[in-house]
GROMACS .gro file of C-alpha atoms in nm:
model
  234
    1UNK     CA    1  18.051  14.453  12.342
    2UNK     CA    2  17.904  14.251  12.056
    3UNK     CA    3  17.896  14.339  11.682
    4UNK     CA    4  17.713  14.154  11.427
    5UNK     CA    5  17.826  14.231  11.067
    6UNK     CA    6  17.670  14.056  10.760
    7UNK     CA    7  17.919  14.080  10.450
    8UNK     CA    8  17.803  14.183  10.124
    9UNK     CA    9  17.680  13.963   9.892
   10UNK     CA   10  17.945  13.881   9.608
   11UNK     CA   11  17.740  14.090   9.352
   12UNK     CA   12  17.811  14.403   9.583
   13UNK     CA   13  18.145  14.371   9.579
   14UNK     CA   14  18.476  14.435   9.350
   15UNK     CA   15  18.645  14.089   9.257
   16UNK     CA   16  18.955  14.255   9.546
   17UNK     CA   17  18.706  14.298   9.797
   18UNK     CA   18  18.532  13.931   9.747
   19UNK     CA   19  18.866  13.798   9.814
   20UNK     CA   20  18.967  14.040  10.146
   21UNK     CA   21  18.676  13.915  10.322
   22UNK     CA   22  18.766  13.570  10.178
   23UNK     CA   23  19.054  13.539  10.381
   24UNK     CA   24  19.262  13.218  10.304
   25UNK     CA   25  19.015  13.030  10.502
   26UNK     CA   26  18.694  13.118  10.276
   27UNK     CA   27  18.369  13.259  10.353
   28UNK     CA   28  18.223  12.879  10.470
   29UNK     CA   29  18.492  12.808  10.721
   30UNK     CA   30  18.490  13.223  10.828
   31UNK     CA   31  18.169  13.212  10.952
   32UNK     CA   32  18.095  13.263  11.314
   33UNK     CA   33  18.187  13.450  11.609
   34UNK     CA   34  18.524  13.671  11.635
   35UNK     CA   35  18.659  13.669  12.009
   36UNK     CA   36  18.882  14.019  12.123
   37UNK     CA   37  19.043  14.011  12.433
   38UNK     CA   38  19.163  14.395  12.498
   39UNK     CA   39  19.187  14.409  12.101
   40UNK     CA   40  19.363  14.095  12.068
   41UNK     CA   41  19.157  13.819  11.867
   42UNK     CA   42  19.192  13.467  11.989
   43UNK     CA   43  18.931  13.322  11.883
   44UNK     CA   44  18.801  13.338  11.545
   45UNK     CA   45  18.529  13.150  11.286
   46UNK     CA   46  18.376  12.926  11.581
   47UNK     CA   47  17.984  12.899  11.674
   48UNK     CA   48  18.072  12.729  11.980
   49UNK     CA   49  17.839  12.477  11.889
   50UNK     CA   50  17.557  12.743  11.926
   51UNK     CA   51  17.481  12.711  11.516
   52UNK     CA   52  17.593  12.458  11.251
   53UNK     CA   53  17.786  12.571  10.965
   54UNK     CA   54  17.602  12.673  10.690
   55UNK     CA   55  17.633  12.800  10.314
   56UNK     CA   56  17.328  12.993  10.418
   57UNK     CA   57  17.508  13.210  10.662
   58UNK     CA   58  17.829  13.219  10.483
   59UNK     CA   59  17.834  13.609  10.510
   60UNK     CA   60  17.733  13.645  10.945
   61UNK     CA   61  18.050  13.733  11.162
   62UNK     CA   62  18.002  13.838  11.517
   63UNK     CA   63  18.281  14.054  11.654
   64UNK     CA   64  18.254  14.033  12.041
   65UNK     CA   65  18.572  14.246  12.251
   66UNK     CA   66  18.586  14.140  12.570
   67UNK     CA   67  18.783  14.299  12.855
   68UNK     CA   68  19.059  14.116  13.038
   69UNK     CA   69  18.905  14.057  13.390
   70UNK     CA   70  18.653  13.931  13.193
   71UNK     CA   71  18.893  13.601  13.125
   72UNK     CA   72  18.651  13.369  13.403
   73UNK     CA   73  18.337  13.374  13.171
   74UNK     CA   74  18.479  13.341  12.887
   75UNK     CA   75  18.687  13.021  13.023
   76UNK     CA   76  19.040  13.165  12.857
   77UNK     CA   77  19.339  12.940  12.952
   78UNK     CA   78  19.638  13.129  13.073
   79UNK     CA   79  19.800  13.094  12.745
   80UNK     CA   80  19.515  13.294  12.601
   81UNK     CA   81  19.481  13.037  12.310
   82UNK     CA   82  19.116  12.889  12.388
   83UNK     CA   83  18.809  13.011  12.498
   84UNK     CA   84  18.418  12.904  12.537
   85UNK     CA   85  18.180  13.123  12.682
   86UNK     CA   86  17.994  13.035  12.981
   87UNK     CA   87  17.655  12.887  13.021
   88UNK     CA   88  17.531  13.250  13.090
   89UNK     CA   89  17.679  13.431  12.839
   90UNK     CA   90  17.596  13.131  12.548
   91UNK     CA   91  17.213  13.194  12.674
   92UNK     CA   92  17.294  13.556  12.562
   93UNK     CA   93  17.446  13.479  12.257
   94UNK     CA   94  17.169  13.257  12.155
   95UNK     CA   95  16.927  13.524  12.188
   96UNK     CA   96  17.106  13.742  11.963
   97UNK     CA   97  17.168  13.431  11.712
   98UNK     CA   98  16.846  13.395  11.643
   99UNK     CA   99  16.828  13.773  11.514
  100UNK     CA  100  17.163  13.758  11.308
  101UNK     CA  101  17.111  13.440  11.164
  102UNK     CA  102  16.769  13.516  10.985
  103UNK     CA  103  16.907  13.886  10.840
  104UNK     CA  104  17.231  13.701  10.738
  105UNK     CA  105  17.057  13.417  10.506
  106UNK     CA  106  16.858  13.745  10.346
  107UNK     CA  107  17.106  13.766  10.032
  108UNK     CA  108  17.060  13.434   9.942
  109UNK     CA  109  16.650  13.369  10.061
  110UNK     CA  110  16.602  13.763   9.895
  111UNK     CA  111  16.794  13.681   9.553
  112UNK     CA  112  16.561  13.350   9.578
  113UNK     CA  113  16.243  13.589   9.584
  114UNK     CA  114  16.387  13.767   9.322
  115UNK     CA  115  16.412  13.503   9.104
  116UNK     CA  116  16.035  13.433   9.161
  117UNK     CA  117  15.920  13.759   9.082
  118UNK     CA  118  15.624  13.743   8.895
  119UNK     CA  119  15.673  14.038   8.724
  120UNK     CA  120  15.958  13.887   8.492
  121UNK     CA  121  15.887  13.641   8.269
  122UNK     CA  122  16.221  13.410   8.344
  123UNK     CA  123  16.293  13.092   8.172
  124UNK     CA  124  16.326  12.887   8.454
  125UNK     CA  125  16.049  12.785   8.724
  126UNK     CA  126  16.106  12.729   9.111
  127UNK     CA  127  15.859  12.496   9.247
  128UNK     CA  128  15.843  12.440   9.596
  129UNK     CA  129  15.646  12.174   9.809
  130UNK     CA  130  15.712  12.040  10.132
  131UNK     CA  131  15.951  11.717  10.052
  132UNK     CA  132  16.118  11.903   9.789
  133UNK     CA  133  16.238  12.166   9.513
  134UNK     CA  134  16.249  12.134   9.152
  135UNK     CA  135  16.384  12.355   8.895
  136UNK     CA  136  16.179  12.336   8.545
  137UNK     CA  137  16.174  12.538   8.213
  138UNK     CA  138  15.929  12.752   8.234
  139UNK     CA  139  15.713  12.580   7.919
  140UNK     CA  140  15.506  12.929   7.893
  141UNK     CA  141  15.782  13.143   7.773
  142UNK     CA  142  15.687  13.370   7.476
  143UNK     CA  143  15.996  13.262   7.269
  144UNK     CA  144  15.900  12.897   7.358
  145UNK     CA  145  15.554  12.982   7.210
  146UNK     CA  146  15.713  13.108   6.900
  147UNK     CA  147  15.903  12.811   6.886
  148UNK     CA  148  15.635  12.565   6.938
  149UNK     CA  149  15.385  12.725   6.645
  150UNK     CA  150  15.683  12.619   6.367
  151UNK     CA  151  15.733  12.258   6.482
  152UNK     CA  152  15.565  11.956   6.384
  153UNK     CA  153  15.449  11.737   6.651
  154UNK     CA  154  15.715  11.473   6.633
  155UNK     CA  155  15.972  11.752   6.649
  156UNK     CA  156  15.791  11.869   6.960
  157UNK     CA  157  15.843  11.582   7.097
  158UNK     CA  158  16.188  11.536   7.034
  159UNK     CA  159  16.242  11.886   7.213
  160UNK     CA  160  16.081  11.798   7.515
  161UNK     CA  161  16.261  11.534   7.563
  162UNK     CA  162  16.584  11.762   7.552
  163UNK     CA  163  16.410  11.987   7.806
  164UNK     CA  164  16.348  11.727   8.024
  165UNK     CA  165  16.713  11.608   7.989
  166UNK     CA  166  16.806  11.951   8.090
  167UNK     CA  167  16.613  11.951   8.389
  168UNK     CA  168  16.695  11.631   8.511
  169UNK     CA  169  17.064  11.685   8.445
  170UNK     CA  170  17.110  12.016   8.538
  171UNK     CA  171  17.457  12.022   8.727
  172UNK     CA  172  17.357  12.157   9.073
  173UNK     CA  173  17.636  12.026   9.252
  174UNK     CA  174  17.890  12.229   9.028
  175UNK     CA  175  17.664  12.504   9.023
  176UNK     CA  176  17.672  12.523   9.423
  177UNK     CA  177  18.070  12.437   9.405
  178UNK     CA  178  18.149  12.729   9.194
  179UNK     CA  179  17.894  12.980   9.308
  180UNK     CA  180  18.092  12.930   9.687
  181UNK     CA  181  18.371  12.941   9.583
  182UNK     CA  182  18.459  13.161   9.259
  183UNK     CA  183  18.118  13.392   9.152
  184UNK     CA  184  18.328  13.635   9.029
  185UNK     CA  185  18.420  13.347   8.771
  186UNK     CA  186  18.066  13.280   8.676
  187UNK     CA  187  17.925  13.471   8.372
  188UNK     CA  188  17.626  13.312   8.220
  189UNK     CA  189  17.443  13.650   8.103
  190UNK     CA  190  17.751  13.711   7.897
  191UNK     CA  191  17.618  13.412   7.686
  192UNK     CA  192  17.364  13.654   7.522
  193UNK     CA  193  17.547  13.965   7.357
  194UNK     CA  194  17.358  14.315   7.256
  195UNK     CA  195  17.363  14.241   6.909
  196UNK     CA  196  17.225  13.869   6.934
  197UNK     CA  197  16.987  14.055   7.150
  198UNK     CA  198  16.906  14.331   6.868
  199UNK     CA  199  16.901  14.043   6.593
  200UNK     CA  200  16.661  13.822   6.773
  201UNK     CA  201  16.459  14.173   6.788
  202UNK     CA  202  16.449  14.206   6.421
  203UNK     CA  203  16.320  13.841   6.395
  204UNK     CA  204  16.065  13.901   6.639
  205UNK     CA  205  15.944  14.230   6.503
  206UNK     CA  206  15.933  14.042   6.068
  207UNK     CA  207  15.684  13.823   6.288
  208UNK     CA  208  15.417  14.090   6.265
  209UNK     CA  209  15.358  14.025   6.646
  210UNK     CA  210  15.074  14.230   6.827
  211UNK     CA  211  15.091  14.468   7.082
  212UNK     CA  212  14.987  14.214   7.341
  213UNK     CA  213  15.294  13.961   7.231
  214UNK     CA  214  15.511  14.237   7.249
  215UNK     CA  215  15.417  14.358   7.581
  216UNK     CA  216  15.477  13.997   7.672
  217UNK     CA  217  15.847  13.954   7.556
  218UNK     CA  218  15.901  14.345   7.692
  219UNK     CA  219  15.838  14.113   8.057
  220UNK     CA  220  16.114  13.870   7.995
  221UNK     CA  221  16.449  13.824   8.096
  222UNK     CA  222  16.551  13.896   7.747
  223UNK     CA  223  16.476  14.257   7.692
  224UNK     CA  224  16.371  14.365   8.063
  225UNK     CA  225  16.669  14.612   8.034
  226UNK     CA  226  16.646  14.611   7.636
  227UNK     CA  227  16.344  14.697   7.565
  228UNK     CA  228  16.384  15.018   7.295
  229UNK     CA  229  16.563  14.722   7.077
  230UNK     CA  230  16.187  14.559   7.066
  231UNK     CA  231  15.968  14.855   7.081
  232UNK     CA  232  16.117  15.013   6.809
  233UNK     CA  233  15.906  15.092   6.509
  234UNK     CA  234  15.563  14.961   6.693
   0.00000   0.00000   0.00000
């Protein structure tokens, strides 16, 4: 009998939870297929060389229970502390790889859509080609606008030179480190509170902005899930 399971993603789960499923081994070196012999495991976190390990399928176990005349295919020594399925049964096993592996990348390739959605205004762009991926501020953001109407051109250019020092800089590696290892840890929308939300509102709104502005700030990250703190008194 075979069991796929694909574990939540982190932002489904309680901080105690994230850590069961952790185990002391972590979610990378977790990964794989689970071998039960009459409810025993023996054989745990392995791909048998089937798959490669992956941050991208961090979340995929594969229980398999396995009976004990079964011992043959599955190439268990006597002492019951190795196993490797047989030519036949990795053929099987492949076949049903192929289906896990796609649904178990889907937290991270669906929060990636997300993140795209062109229905939020967002302040960062993903552009995508076929040698590579950038990450750039998104340069048509309606605060950005605002911004850009006060400045004179020399302090323009000053500021894009910051942006582009943020982009080029931006500390992926770290990013990837931390978001592997400890996303319970990470909390980067805590940066903007509800009142520094509610006080950039009042700015906004002393702006005499018109409806069409408005309606595009009510699309950004900002006040998505704010927006009676904009709409208020318009």
């Amino acid at each position: 009998r075979i069991q796929p399971v694909i574990l939540p993603h982190h932002s489904k789960m309680s901080r105690q939870e994230y850590d069961k499923y952790a185990t002391t081994e972590g979610y990378t070196k977790s990964q794989g297929f689970y071998l039960y012999r009459e409810g025993r495991l023996l054989i745990h976190g392995t791909w048998w060389g089937l798959h490669k390990v992956s941050d991208a399928h961090r979340l995929v176990r594969i229980k398999i229970d396995a009976t004990n005349d079964q011992d043959y295919l599955w190439n268990i020594d006597v002492k019951k502390s190795t196993a490797s399925p047989n030519k036949d049964i990795r053929t099987e096993l492949k076949k049903i790889l192929d289906q896990v592996l796609e649904r178990g990348s889907r937290p991270y390739t669906g929060r990636g859509r997300k993140i795209e959605d062109k229905t939020t205004t967002r302040f960062w762009d993903i552009a995508h080609s076929e040698d590579e991926i950038t990450f750039s501020i998104n340069k048509k953001h309606p605060l950005l606008f605002q911004l850009l109407n006060v400045l004179e051109d020399n302090q323009i250019e000053i500021l894009n030179a910051y942006f582009k020092g943020l982009e080029a800089y931006l500390p992926l590696a770290a990013i990837q480190s931390h978001m592997m290892t400890e996303p319970h840890k990470i909390k980067q929308e805590s940066k903007f509170s509800k009142e520094e939300i509610r006080d950039l509102a009042i700015k906004l709104k002393a702006l005499n902005l018109d409806d069409l502005d408005i309606n595009e700030f009510l699309k950004t990250e900002i006040f998505k899930h704010h927006k009676e703190l904009l709409k208020d008194g318009y």
